[in-house]
Coordinates of C-alpha atoms and ligand atoms in Angstrom, one line a residue:
X7 CA -18.0 30.0 1.2
X8 CA -20.9 28.0 2.5
X9 CA -21.2 26.8 6.1
X10 CA -22.8 23.5 7.1
X11 CA -25.9 25.5 8.1
X12 CA -26.1 27.0 4.7
X13 CA -26.3 23.6 3.2
X14 CA -29.6 22.9 4.9
X15 CA -28.5 20.3 7.5
X16 CA -30.6 19.9 10.7
X17 CA -29.4 20.6 14.2
X18 CA -28.8 16.9 15.1
X19 CA -26.3 16.7 12.3
X20 CA -24.9 20.2 13.0
X21 CA -24.2 19.3 16.6
X22 CA -22.4 16.1 15.5
X23 CA -20.5 18.0 12.9
X24 CA -19.3 20.5 15.5
X25 CA -18.3 17.6 17.8
X26 CA -16.3 16.1 14.9
X27 CA -14.5 19.4 14.5
X28 CA -15.5 19.9 10.9
X29 CA -15.4 23.7 10.3
X30 CA -16.5 24.1 6.7
X31 CA -17.8 21.7 4.1
X32 CA -15.4 20.3 1.7
X33 CA -16.0 21.0 -2.0
X34 CA -17.7 17.7 -2.7
X35 CA -19.9 18.2 0.4
X36 CA -20.7 21.7 -0.6
X37 CA -21.8 20.6 -4.0
X38 CA -23.5 17.3 -3.3
X39 CA -25.4 17.9 0.0
X40 CA -27.8 20.6 -1.2
X41 CA -28.6 18.6 -4.3
X42 CA -29.2 15.4 -2.4
X43 CA -31.3 17.1 0.3
X44 CA -33.5 18.9 -2.2
X45 CA -33.9 16.3 -4.9
X46 CA -34.9 12.7 -5.1
X47 CA -32.9 12.2 -8.3
X48 CA -29.7 10.3 -9.0
X49 CA -26.3 11.6 -8.6
X50 CA -22.8 10.9 -9.9
X51 CA -20.0 12.5 -7.9
X52 CA -16.4 12.3 -8.9
X53 CA -13.9 13.3 -6.3
X54 CA -10.6 11.9 -5.3
X55 CA -10.0 10.1 -2.1
X56 CA -9.8 12.0 1.0
X57 CA -12.2 14.7 -0.1
X58 CA -14.9 13.8 2.4
X59 CA -17.2 11.8 0.2
X60 CA -18.6 9.7 3.1
X61 CA -20.2 12.8 4.7
X62 CA -21.3 14.0 1.3
X63 CA -23.7 11.1 1.1
X64 CA -23.9 10.3 4.8
X65 CA -25.3 13.6 6.0
X66 CA -28.1 13.7 3.4
X67 CA -29.0 10.1 3.9
X68 CA -29.2 10.5 7.7
X69 CA -31.4 13.6 7.3
X70 CA -33.7 12.0 4.8
X71 CA -34.4 8.6 6.4
X72 CA -37.2 8.0 8.8
X73 CA -35.5 7.2 12.0
X74 CA -38.8 6.1 13.7
X75 CA -39.1 3.3 11.3
X76 CA -37.1 0.1 11.5
X77 CA -37.3 -0.5 7.8
X78 CA -34.0 -0.6 6.0
X79 CA -34.0 2.5 3.9
X80 CA -30.4 3.1 2.9
X81 CA -27.9 0.8 1.3
X82 CA -24.3 1.6 0.8
X83 CA -22.1 -0.7 -1.2
X84 CA -18.3 -0.4 -0.8
X85 CA -15.5 -2.5 -2.1
X86 CA -13.7 -3.7 1.0
X87 CA -14.4 -4.8 4.5
X88 CA -12.1 -2.1 5.9
X89 CA -14.0 0.6 4.1
X90 CA -17.3 -0.9 5.0
X91 CA -16.3 -0.7 8.7
X92 CA -14.9 2.7 8.3
X93 CA -18.1 4.1 6.7
X94 CA -20.3 2.4 9.3
X95 CA -18.2 4.0 12.0
X96 CA -18.4 7.4 10.4
X97 CA -22.2 7.2 9.9
X98 CA -22.6 6.3 13.6
X99 CA -20.5 9.4 14.5
X100 CA -22.5 11.6 12.2
X101 CA -25.8 10.3 13.5
X102 CA -24.8 10.1 17.2
X103 CA -27.7 12.4 18.2
X104 CA -30.3 10.4 16.3
X105 CA -32.0 8.3 18.9
X106 CA -32.7 4.8 17.6
X107 CA -30.4 4.9 14.7
X108 CA -29.0 1.6 13.6
X109 CA -26.3 1.2 11.0
X110 CA -25.2 -2.3 10.2
X111 CA -22.0 -3.4 8.5
X112 CA -22.3 -6.5 6.3
X113 CA -19.0 -8.0 5.1
X114 CA -17.4 -11.3 4.4
X115 CA -15.1 -13.0 6.9
X116 CA -17.3 -12.5 9.9
X117 CA -20.3 -14.4 11.3
X118 CA -23.2 -14.1 8.9
X119 CA -25.6 -15.1 11.7
X120 CA -24.4 -12.3 13.8
X121 CA -24.9 -9.9 11.0
X122 CA -28.3 -11.3 10.2
X123 CA -29.3 -10.9 13.9
X124 CA -28.3 -7.2 13.8
X125 CA -30.3 -6.7 10.6
X126 CA -33.3 -8.4 12.2
X127 CA -33.3 -6.0 15.1
X128 CA -34.2 -3.3 12.6
X129 CA -31.6 -1.3 10.8
X130 CA -32.2 1.8 8.8
X131 CA -28.9 1.8 7.0
X132 CA -26.8 -1.1 5.7
X133 CA -23.2 -0.7 4.7
X134 CA -22.1 -3.7 2.8
X135 CA -19.5 -5.3 0.6
X136 CA -21.1 -6.7 -2.6
X137 CA -20.1 -10.4 -2.1
X138 CA -21.6 -10.8 1.4
X139 CA -24.6 -8.7 0.6
X140 CA -25.5 -10.9 -2.3
X141 CA -25.1 -13.9 -0.1
X142 CA -27.4 -12.5 2.6
X143 CA -30.0 -11.6 0.0
X144 CA -30.0 -15.1 -1.5
X145 CA -30.4 -16.6 2.0
X146 CA -33.2 -14.1 2.6
X147 CA -31.5 -12.8 5.7
X148 CA -32.0 -9.2 4.6
X149 CA -34.8 -7.3 2.9
X150 CA -33.8 -4.4 0.7
X151 CA -37.1 -4.2 -1.1
X152 CA -38.0 -0.9 0.5
X153 CA -34.6 0.9 0.0
X154 CA -35.0 4.5 -0.8
X155 CA -31.3 5.4 -1.2
X156 CA -28.6 3.3 -2.7
X157 CA -25.0 4.5 -2.6
X158 CA -22.2 3.0 -4.8
X159 CA -19.1 4.1 -3.0
X160 CA -15.7 3.8 -4.6
X161 CA -17.6 2.6 -7.7
X162 CA -14.4 2.4 -9.8
X163 CA -12.7 0.2 -7.3
X164 CA -15.8 -2.1 -6.9
X165 CA -15.8 -2.6 -10.7
X166 CA -12.0 -3.1 -10.7
X167 CA -12.5 -5.9 -8.2
X168 CA -15.1 -7.6 -10.4
X169 CA -18.2 -6.8 -8.5
X170 CA -20.2 -5.8 -11.5
X171 CA -22.5 -8.8 -11.5
X172 CA -22.9 -8.8 -7.7
X173 CA -23.9 -5.1 -7.9
X174 CA -26.4 -5.8 -10.7
X175 CA -27.8 -8.7 -8.8
X176 CA -28.2 -6.7 -5.5
X177 CA -29.8 -3.7 -7.2
X178 CA -32.3 -5.9 -8.9
X179 CA -33.7 -6.5 -5.4
X180 CA -34.3 -2.8 -4.8
X181 CA -37.2 -0.7 -5.9
X182 CA -37.1 1.0 -9.2
X183 CA -37.9 4.4 -7.8
X184 CA -35.1 4.7 -5.3
X185 CA -32.4 7.3 -5.6
X186 CA -29.0 6.1 -6.6
X187 CA -25.9 8.0 -5.6
X188 CA -22.6 7.0 -7.2
X189 CA -19.3 8.1 -5.8
X190 CA -16.0 7.5 -7.5
X191 CA -12.5 8.8 -7.7
X192 CA -12.3 8.2 -11.4
X193 CA -14.7 7.7 -14.2
X194 CA -13.5 4.8 -16.4
X195 CA -15.7 3.5 -19.1
X196 CA -17.1 0.8 -16.7
X197 CA -18.3 3.4 -14.3
X198 CA -20.0 5.4 -17.0
X199 CA -21.7 2.2 -18.1
X200 CA -23.0 1.4 -14.7
X201 CA -24.2 5.0 -14.3
X202 CA -26.1 4.6 -17.5
X203 CA -27.5 1.3 -16.6
X204 CA -28.7 1.9 -13.1
X205 CA -29.4 5.6 -13.1
X206 CA -31.9 8.0 -14.7
X207 CA -30.6 11.4 -15.7
X208 CA -28.1 11.7 -12.8
X209 CA -26.9 15.1 -11.8
X210 CA -23.1 15.0 -12.3
X211 CA -20.7 16.8 -10.1
X212 CA -16.9 16.8 -10.4
X213 CA -14.7 18.2 -7.8
X214 CA -11.4 19.8 -8.6
X215 CA -9.6 18.7 -11.7
X216 CA -10.0 15.0 -12.0
X217 CA -7.1 13.2 -10.4
X218 CA -5.1 16.1 -9.3
X219 CA -3.2 15.2 -6.1
X220 CA -3.5 17.1 -2.9
X221 CA -1.5 20.3 -2.6
X222 CA -0.3 19.1 0.8
X223 CA 1.7 16.3 -0.7
X224 CA 5.2 16.6 -2.1
X225 CA 6.4 14.0 -4.5
X226 CA 9.9 12.5 -4.5
X227 CA 11.5 9.7 -6.4
X228 CA 14.7 7.8 -5.7
X229 CA 16.5 6.0 -8.5
X230 CA 18.1 2.7 -7.5
X231 CA 18.8 -0.7 -9.0
X232 CA 15.8 -3.0 -8.6
X233 CA 17.7 -5.4 -6.4
X234 CA 18.5 -2.5 -4.0
X235 CA 14.8 -1.7 -3.5
X236 CA 14.6 -3.1 -0.1
X237 CA 17.8 -1.6 1.2
X238 CA 16.6 1.7 -0.2
X239 CA 13.3 1.3 1.7
X240 CA 15.2 0.6 4.9
X241 CA 17.3 3.7 4.5
X242 CA 14.3 5.9 3.8
X243 CA 12.8 4.6 7.0
X244 CA 16.0 5.0 9.0
X245 CA 16.4 8.5 7.7
X246 CA 12.9 9.4 9.0
X247 CA 12.9 8.1 12.6
X248 CA 9.3 9.3 13.2
X249 CA 8.0 7.8 10.0
X250 CA 4.3 6.7 10.1
X251 CA 3.7 5.3 6.7
X252 CA 2.0 3.1 4.2
X253 CA 4.2 1.2 1.9
X254 CA 2.6 0.1 -1.3
X255 CA 3.6 -3.0 -3.2
X256 CA 2.0 -4.4 -6.3
X257 CA 1.3 -8.0 -5.3
X258 CA 0.2 -9.7 -2.2
X259 CA 3.3 -11.8 -2.3
X260 CA 5.7 -8.8 -2.3
X261 CA 3.6 -7.1 0.3
X262 CA 4.0 -10.1 2.6
X263 CA 7.6 -10.5 1.8
X264 CA 8.6 -6.8 2.4
X265 CA 6.6 -6.8 5.7
X266 CA 8.3 -9.9 6.9
X267 CA 11.7 -8.6 6.1
X268 CA 11.1 -5.4 7.8
X269 CA 9.9 -7.2 10.9
X270 CA 12.9 -9.5 10.8
X271 CA 15.1 -6.4 10.6
X272 CA 13.6 -4.9 13.7
X273 CA 11.1 -2.4 12.3
X274 CA 7.6 -2.1 13.6
X275 CA 5.8 -3.2 10.4
X276 CA 2.7 -5.1 9.4
X277 CA 1.2 -6.5 6.2
X278 CA -2.3 -5.8 4.8
X279 CA -3.5 -7.7 1.9
X280 CA -6.3 -9.9 0.7
X281 CA -4.7 -13.3 1.6
X282 CA -4.9 -12.5 5.3
X283 CA -7.9 -13.5 7.4
X284 CA -10.4 -11.0 8.5
X285 CA -9.0 -11.2 12.0
X286 CA -5.4 -10.6 10.9
X287 CA -6.5 -7.6 8.9
X288 CA -8.5 -6.1 11.7
X289 CA -5.6 -6.6 14.0
X290 CA -3.0 -5.0 11.8
X291 CA -5.3 -2.1 11.1
X292 CA -6.0 -1.6 14.8
X293 CA -2.3 -1.6 15.5
X294 CA -1.7 0.8 12.7
X295 CA -4.4 3.2 13.9
X296 CA -3.0 3.0 17.4
X297 CA 0.4 3.7 15.9
X298 CA 1.9 0.6 17.3
X299 CA 2.9 -0.2 13.8
X300 CA 5.0 2.5 12.1
X301 CA 5.0 1.0 8.6
X302 CA 2.0 -0.6 7.0
X303 CA 2.9 -2.6 3.9
X304 CA -0.2 -2.9 1.8
X305 CA -1.6 -3.7 -1.6
X306 CA -3.7 -1.1 -3.4
X307 CA -6.9 -2.9 -3.0
X308 CA -6.5 -3.6 0.7
X309 CA -5.6 0.0 1.5
X310 CA -8.1 1.6 -0.8
X311 CA -9.8 4.5 0.9
X312 CA -8.5 3.7 4.3
X313 CA -8.4 6.8 6.3
X314 CA -5.8 7.0 9.0
X315 CA -4.7 10.4 10.2
X316 CA -1.2 11.7 10.4
X317 CA 0.4 9.4 7.8
X318 CA 3.7 11.1 7.2
X319 CA 5.0 9.2 4.2
X320 CA 3.5 7.1 1.5
X321 CA 6.2 4.9 0.0
X322 CA 5.8 3.4 -3.4
X323 CA 8.0 0.3 -3.1
X324 CA 7.0 -0.3 -6.7
X325 CA 5.1 2.0 -9.0
X326 CA 1.5 0.9 -9.7
X327 CA 0.6 -0.4 -13.1
X328 CA -2.1 2.3 -13.5
X329 CA -1.0 5.8 -13.1
X330 CA -4.3 6.7 -11.5
X331 CA -3.6 4.3 -8.7
X332 CA -0.7 6.6 -7.8
X333 CA -3.1 9.4 -7.0
X334 CA -5.0 7.1 -4.6
X335 CA -1.8 6.0 -2.9
X336 CA -0.4 9.5 -2.4
X337 CA -3.8 10.6 -1.2
X338 CA -3.2 8.5 2.0
X339 CA -1.0 11.3 3.3
X340 CA -1.3 15.1 3.4
X341 CA -4.8 14.8 4.8
X342 CA -6.8 17.2 6.9
X343 CA -4.5 20.1 6.3
X344 CA -1.3 18.3 7.2
X345 CA 1.6 17.9 4.8
X346 CA 2.9 14.6 3.6
X347 CA 5.5 13.1 1.3
X348 CA 4.9 10.5 -1.3
X349 CA 8.1 8.7 -2.2
X350 CA 8.7 6.5 -5.1
X351 CA 11.5 4.0 -5.4
X352 CA 12.1 3.5 -9.1
X353 CA 14.5 1.5 -11.2
X354 CA 15.8 2.7 -14.5
X355 CA 13.3 0.8 -16.5
X356 CA 10.4 2.7 -14.8
X357 CA 11.8 6.2 -14.5
X358 CA 9.9 7.4 -17.6
X359 CA 6.7 6.6 -15.8
X360 CA 7.5 9.4 -13.4
X361 CA 7.0 11.9 -16.3
X362 CA 3.6 10.5 -17.2
X363 CA 2.6 10.7 -13.6
X364 CA 3.8 14.3 -13.4
X365 CA 1.6 15.1 -16.4
X366 CA -1.5 13.6 -14.8
X367 CA -1.1 15.0 -11.3
X368 CA 0.2 18.3 -12.7
X369 CA 2.9 18.4 -10.1
X370 CA 6.6 17.8 -10.3
X371 CA 8.6 15.2 -8.6
X372 CA 11.9 15.9 -6.9
X373 CA 14.6 13.5 -7.8
X374 CA 16.3 12.8 -4.5
X375 CA 19.2 10.7 -3.3
X376 CA 18.9 7.8 -0.9
X377 CA 20.7 9.2 2.1
X378 CA 24.1 7.7 2.8
X379 CA 25.0 5.9 5.9
X380 CA 26.5 8.8 7.9
X381 CA 23.6 11.0 7.1
X382 CA 21.3 8.4 8.6
X383 CA 23.5 8.0 11.7
X384 CA 23.4 11.7 12.2
X385 CA 19.6 11.9 11.9
X386 CA 19.2 9.0 14.3
X387 CA 21.6 10.5 16.8
X388 CA 20.0 13.9 16.7
X389 CA 16.5 12.4 16.9
X390 CA 17.5 10.4 20.0
X391 CA 19.1 13.5 21.5
X392 CA 15.9 15.5 21.0
X393 CA 13.8 12.8 22.5
X394 CA 16.1 12.6 25.5
X395 CA 16.0 16.3 25.8
X396 CA 12.2 16.4 25.7
X397 CA 11.6 13.5 28.0
X398 CA 10.0 14.2 31.3
X399 CA 11.9 12.6 34.2
X400 CA 10.1 9.6 35.6
X401 CA 10.6 9.8 39.4
X402 CA 10.2 6.1 39.8
X403 CA 13.8 6.0 38.8
X404 CA 14.8 8.0 41.9
X405 CA 15.1 4.9 44.2
X406 CA 17.7 3.4 41.8
X407 CA 19.6 6.5 41.4
X408 CA 22.1 5.7 44.1
X409 CA 23.3 2.5 42.6
X410 CA 23.4 4.0 39.2
X411 CA 25.4 6.9 40.6
X412 CA 27.9 4.6 42.2
X413 CA 28.4 2.8 38.9
X414 CA 29.2 6.1 37.1
X415 CA 31.1 7.7 40.0
X416 CA 34.2 8.1 37.9
X417 CA 32.5 9.0 34.7
X418 CA 32.5 12.6 33.6
X419 CA 29.3 14.2 32.2
X420 CA 30.9 14.3 28.7
X421 CA 31.9 10.7 28.8
X422 CA 28.5 9.7 30.2
X423 CA 26.7 11.4 27.3
X424 CA 29.0 9.8 24.8
X425 CA 28.5 6.3 26.3
X426 CA 24.8 6.8 26.6
X427 CA 24.4 7.8 22.9
X428 CA 26.8 5.2 21.8
X429 CA 24.4 2.5 22.9
X430 CA 22.2 3.3 20.0
X431 CA 24.6 5.1 17.7
X432 CA 27.0 2.3 17.4
X433 CA 24.3 0.0 16.1
X434 CA 23.5 2.3 13.3
X435 CA 27.1 3.1 12.7
X436 CA 28.3 -0.5 12.5
X437 CA 25.5 -1.2 10.1
X438 CA 26.1 1.8 7.9
X439 CA 29.8 2.5 8.1
X440 CA 30.6 0.3 5.1
X441 CA 27.3 0.8 3.3
X442 CA 27.4 1.6 -0.4
X443 CA 25.8 4.4 -2.4
X444 CA 22.5 3.0 -3.6
X445 CA 21.8 5.9 -6.0
X446 CA 22.2 5.4 -9.7
X447 CA 22.2 7.9 -12.4
X448 CA 19.7 8.0 -15.2
X449 CA 22.0 7.1 -18.0
X450 CA 21.2 10.1 -20.2
X451 CA 18.8 13.0 -20.1
X452 CA 16.6 11.4 -22.7
X453 CA 15.4 9.0 -20.0
X454 CA 14.0 11.9 -17.9
X455 CA 12.5 13.3 -21.0
X456 CA 10.5 10.2 -21.5
X457 CA 12.7 9.3 -24.4
X458 CA 13.5 5.7 -25.3
X459 CA 15.4 3.8 -22.7
X460 CA 17.2 1.8 -25.4
X461 CA 18.6 -0.7 -23.2
X462 CA 21.9 0.8 -22.4
X463 CA 22.0 -1.1 -19.2
X464 CA 19.7 -3.9 -20.1
X465 CA 20.4 -7.3 -21.3
X466 CA 18.0 -9.0 -23.7
X467 CA 17.7 -12.7 -23.6
X468 CA 16.3 -15.3 -25.9
X469 CA 14.5 -18.2 -24.3
X470 CA 13.3 -21.3 -26.1
X471 CA 9.7 -21.4 -24.7
X472 CA 6.8 -19.6 -26.2
X473 CA 3.1 -19.5 -26.8
X474 CA 2.9 -23.1 -27.8
X475 CA 4.3 -24.0 -24.4
X476 CA 1.3 -22.2 -22.9
X477 CA 3.0 -18.9 -22.0
X478 CA 1.9 -15.4 -22.5
X479 CA 4.0 -12.4 -21.4
X480 CA 2.5 -12.4 -18.0
X481 CA 2.9 -16.0 -17.2
X482 CA 6.4 -16.1 -18.6
X483 CA 7.3 -13.1 -16.5
X484 CA 5.9 -14.8 -13.5
X485 CA 7.8 -17.9 -14.3
X486 CA 11.1 -16.1 -14.7
X487 CA 10.6 -14.0 -11.5
X488 CA 9.8 -17.1 -9.6
X489 CA 12.7 -19.2 -10.9
X490 CA 15.2 -16.4 -10.5
X491 CA 13.8 -15.1 -7.2
X492 CA 13.5 -11.7 -8.7
X493 CA 11.2 -8.8 -8.1
X494 CA 8.4 -7.8 -10.4
X495 CA 10.4 -5.1 -12.1
X496 CA 13.5 -7.1 -12.7
X497 CA 12.2 -8.8 -15.7
X498 CA 10.7 -6.6 -18.4
X499 CA 10.0 -6.3 -22.1
X500 CA 8.8 -9.9 -22.1
X501 CA 8.0 -10.6 -25.7
X502 CA 6.4 -14.0 -26.3
X503 CA 6.5 -15.6 -29.8
X504 CA 5.1 -18.9 -31.0
X505 CA 8.0 -21.2 -30.0
X506 CA 10.4 -18.8 -28.2
X507 CA 10.4 -15.5 -26.4
X508 CA 12.5 -12.6 -25.4
X509 CA 12.9 -10.8 -22.1
X510 CA 15.2 -8.2 -20.6
X511 CA 16.8 -7.7 -17.2
X512 CA 19.3 -5.2 -16.0
X513 CA 22.8 -5.9 -17.2
X514 CA 24.0 -6.7 -13.7
X515 CA 21.8 -9.7 -13.6
X516 CA 23.1 -11.3 -16.7
X517 CA 25.5 -13.7 -15.0
X518 CA 22.9 -14.9 -12.6
X519 CA 20.3 -15.5 -15.3
X520 CA 22.7 -17.3 -17.6
X521 CA 24.1 -19.4 -14.8
X522 CA 20.7 -20.3 -13.6
X523 CA 19.5 -21.5 -16.9
X524 CA 22.5 -23.5 -17.8
X525 CA 21.4 -27.1 -18.1
X526 CA 18.0 -26.1 -16.7
X527 CA 15.1 -28.4 -17.1
X528 CA 11.5 -27.6 -16.6
X529 CA 8.6 -30.0 -16.9
X530 CA 10.9 -32.6 -18.4
X531 CA 12.5 -30.4 -21.1
X532 CA 15.6 -28.3 -21.3
X533 CA 14.9 -24.6 -21.1
X534 CA 17.6 -22.6 -22.8
X535 CA 18.4 -19.0 -22.3
X536 CA 21.0 -17.0 -24.3
X537 CA 21.9 -13.4 -24.5
X538 CA 20.2 -12.0 -27.5
X539 CA 21.8 -9.7 -30.1
X540 CA 18.4 -8.4 -30.7
X541 CA 18.1 -5.4 -28.4
X542 CA 14.5 -5.0 -28.1
X543 CA 11.3 -6.2 -29.5
X544 CA 12.4 -6.6 -33.1
X545 CA 12.2 -9.9 -35.0
X546 CA 14.5 -12.6 -33.9
X547 CA 15.1 -15.9 -35.5
X548 CA 13.6 -19.0 -34.2
X549 CA 16.5 -20.9 -32.9
X550 CA 14.3 -23.9 -32.1
X551 CA 14.6 -25.9 -29.0
X552 CA 17.3 -28.0 -27.6
X553 CA 16.4 -31.6 -27.6
X554 CA 15.6 -32.8 -24.2
X555 CA 16.8 -35.7 -22.2
X556 CA 20.5 -35.1 -21.9
X557 CA 22.6 -34.9 -18.8
X558 CA 19.9 -35.4 -16.3
X559 CA 22.4 -36.4 -13.7
X560 CA 24.3 -33.2 -14.1
X561 CA 21.1 -31.3 -14.0
X562 CA 20.2 -32.6 -10.5
X563 CA 23.6 -31.9 -9.2
X564 CA 23.5 -28.4 -10.4
X565 CA 20.2 -27.7 -8.9
X566 CA 21.7 -28.8 -5.5
X567 CA 24.5 -26.3 -6.1
X568 CA 22.0 -23.7 -6.8
X569 CA 20.1 -24.4 -3.6
X570 CA 23.3 -23.9 -1.7
X571 CA 24.0 -20.7 -3.5
X572 CA 20.6 -19.5 -2.5
X573 CA 21.3 -20.2 1.0
X574 CA 24.6 -18.4 1.0
X575 CA 22.9 -15.5 -0.7
X576 CA 20.3 -15.4 2.0
X577 CA 23.0 -15.6 4.6
X578 CA 24.9 -12.7 3.2
X579 CA 21.7 -10.7 2.8
X580 CA 21.0 -11.2 6.4
X581 CA 24.4 -10.2 7.6
X582 CA 23.9 -7.2 5.4
X583 CA 21.4 -6.2 8.0
X584 CA 24.5 -6.0 10.1
X585 CA 24.2 -5.5 13.8
X586 CA 20.6 -6.6 13.6
X587 CA 22.1 -10.0 13.5
X588 CA 21.1 -13.5 12.6
X589 CA 17.5 -14.3 12.6
X590 CA 17.5 -16.4 15.7
X591 CA 19.2 -13.8 17.8
X592 CA 17.2 -11.0 16.4
X593 CA 14.6 -10.8 19.1
X594 CA 16.7 -8.8 21.3
X595 CA 17.8 -6.3 18.7
X596 CA 14.2 -6.1 17.5
X597 CA 13.2 -4.9 20.9
X598 CA 16.1 -2.4 21.2
X599 CA 15.5 -1.1 17.8
X600 CA 11.8 -0.4 18.4
X601 CA 12.7 1.1 21.8
X602 CA 15.0 3.4 19.8
X603 CA 12.2 4.4 17.6
X604 CA 9.5 4.6 20.2
X605 CA 10.8 7.6 22.1
X606 CA 9.8 8.9 25.5
X607 CA 6.2 8.8 26.5
X608 CA 5.8 12.5 26.6
X609 CA 8.9 13.2 24.7
X610 CA 8.4 13.3 21.0
X611 CA 5.8 15.6 19.6
X612 CA 4.1 12.5 18.2
X613 CA 4.9 9.5 20.4
X614 CA 5.0 6.4 18.4
X615 CA 3.5 4.1 20.8
X616 CA 0.4 4.7 22.8
X617 CA 0.3 1.3 24.4
X618 CA -1.0 1.6 27.9
Ligands
ADP3 P1 -13.2 10.0 0.8 O1 -14.4 9.1 1.0 O2 -13.5 11.1 -0.1 O3 -11.9 9.4 0.6 P2 -13.6 10.5 3.6 O4 -15.0 10.6 3.6 O5 -13.0 9.2 4.1 O6 -13.0 10.8 2.2 O7 -13.0 11.7 4.5 C1 -11.6 11.9 4.7 C2 -11.3 12.5 6.0 O8 -11.7 13.8 6.1 C3 -12.1 11.8 7.2 O9 -11.2 11.7 8.3 C4 -13.2 12.7 7.5 O10 -13.6 12.6 8.9 C5 -12.6 14.1 7.2 N1 -13.6 15.1 6.8 C6 -14.6 14.9 6.0 N2 -15.3 16.1 5.8 C7 -14.6 17.0 6.5 C8 -14.8 18.4 6.7 N3 -15.8 19.1 6.1 N4 -13.9 19.1 7.5 C9 -12.8 18.4 8.0 N5 -12.6 17.1 7.9 C10 -13.5 16.4 7.1
MG4 MG1 -14.5 7.1 0.8

């Protein structure tokens, strides 16, 4: 195996590498660095996330640029602000022994004047997001006409995010004869196209089998009803008191919702998605890196490529639409030789996707049960006991000891221990003692075999709106989700015809759906939903629409009823979080819960909070 010396890197870099603690080059570094150092040609490198791509282009770029010149010679485009900052930071670390090195991050949401000022001071390398870069170019705040090296990092994601035109535009301001290095986790058609368009005879390297997950990560799935997703998430968190995790949701809205609920329920959680301001995102990332936040709830785009060490669990709150995305998600854990777990909470309608993922990542999932309440209580109790056991005594307490001793004069050691642990145990016990089993069975083995899920537990509905009302399957699904306050996976098999449509939910939701759409009017017309005999996708007859305009008075009364129902629902949901109490009084329990989780300062092997 090659060492970093063997790759031809200079001493400045080798010293920094040794400071960073990198022992041997990763595979993509081993393959890319010698090529980039020796040639001036173009390169396409495919390697999954977490394989060390930043150094694979960063080291050669640093070695090749002229540090004595203040001209901008290297341009790195990356999809998100977070990645842009992360790469900038890494490059500064790699180049710490280069005197006079300037690396500038250019990204949206921060002061453009400030960034322009930095550029003006003379920067050899710019790391940028495409949007802001284009902006800077058009305002002539930056000159990239003398670029020698252009890197397209996470090219697949940039294209996913619709940056194709921005990239084209930016590159048109760079010299023809520069070297272009493209790094990507996957090679969809679009990336191949861009490689063809912007590169000449690129050398291609592929690392590992494409899209094979890290060996350090084990994969688990938990089968629950869609409506129990959140409860399942809470249990998974409670069953892993030292969890430090990223929780992936599919939409910004779900991301925000799940994070808010977790916080309300006393967990140390934060949301990361594109609707937050730059400041909010920076803040949440900082708290997460400092481990002040145990659970980062994120969208795929916002969390793409983010490199935080020691993530113990990746939780797929929902499966991603694209199977490839799953690889990126699970790659957040099991980094740098550590092990990690990627958990998927799935509903019946999605369970067959697990098979497809298994085929692609070439690893098997373990079907596990959501732990029951008593199991969680035991885990929490033992975790606390261990923390107490490992806690170093803080002698500041000594002066209070006398009064405490007086208070416990008549308490035996046994009793004292019981009381002490009851403080926390009882909270969990009360919450979990009447908790139900969240696990459900896959109805028959054909589900696991990827066979048809023919709707054993689904209800199919007919609804009298269709294409001519302006719906397609996505917008109708959104409409139903929104109206019924359901999760993304609760409505499926949406099949939109010209004047009517079909959709499915789990059987357990039938009553709710039918009740909701009884005498329901939308945009001035009655929307009618009925259970369909047609079990899935086949042809149904057009039952036409109900004429509008009737019973408007009843309609409005019912919608009031419904609002009340919603409230009582919400109330019961909140009391479902048991001892964590009503929202208003939750502050106190919030604190005590995080105290519970934070552990002693020197106690746990990985103290959760490093607040000083
Ligand atoms: P990618 O861009 O492929 O997702 P990164 O460049 O972000 O991966 O690297 C992932 C992590 O691995 C970073 O924390 C980085 O510092 C670390 N790393 C990179 N190269 C090495 C190496 N040769 N040895 C040890 N750690 C490395
Ligand atoms: Mg990267």
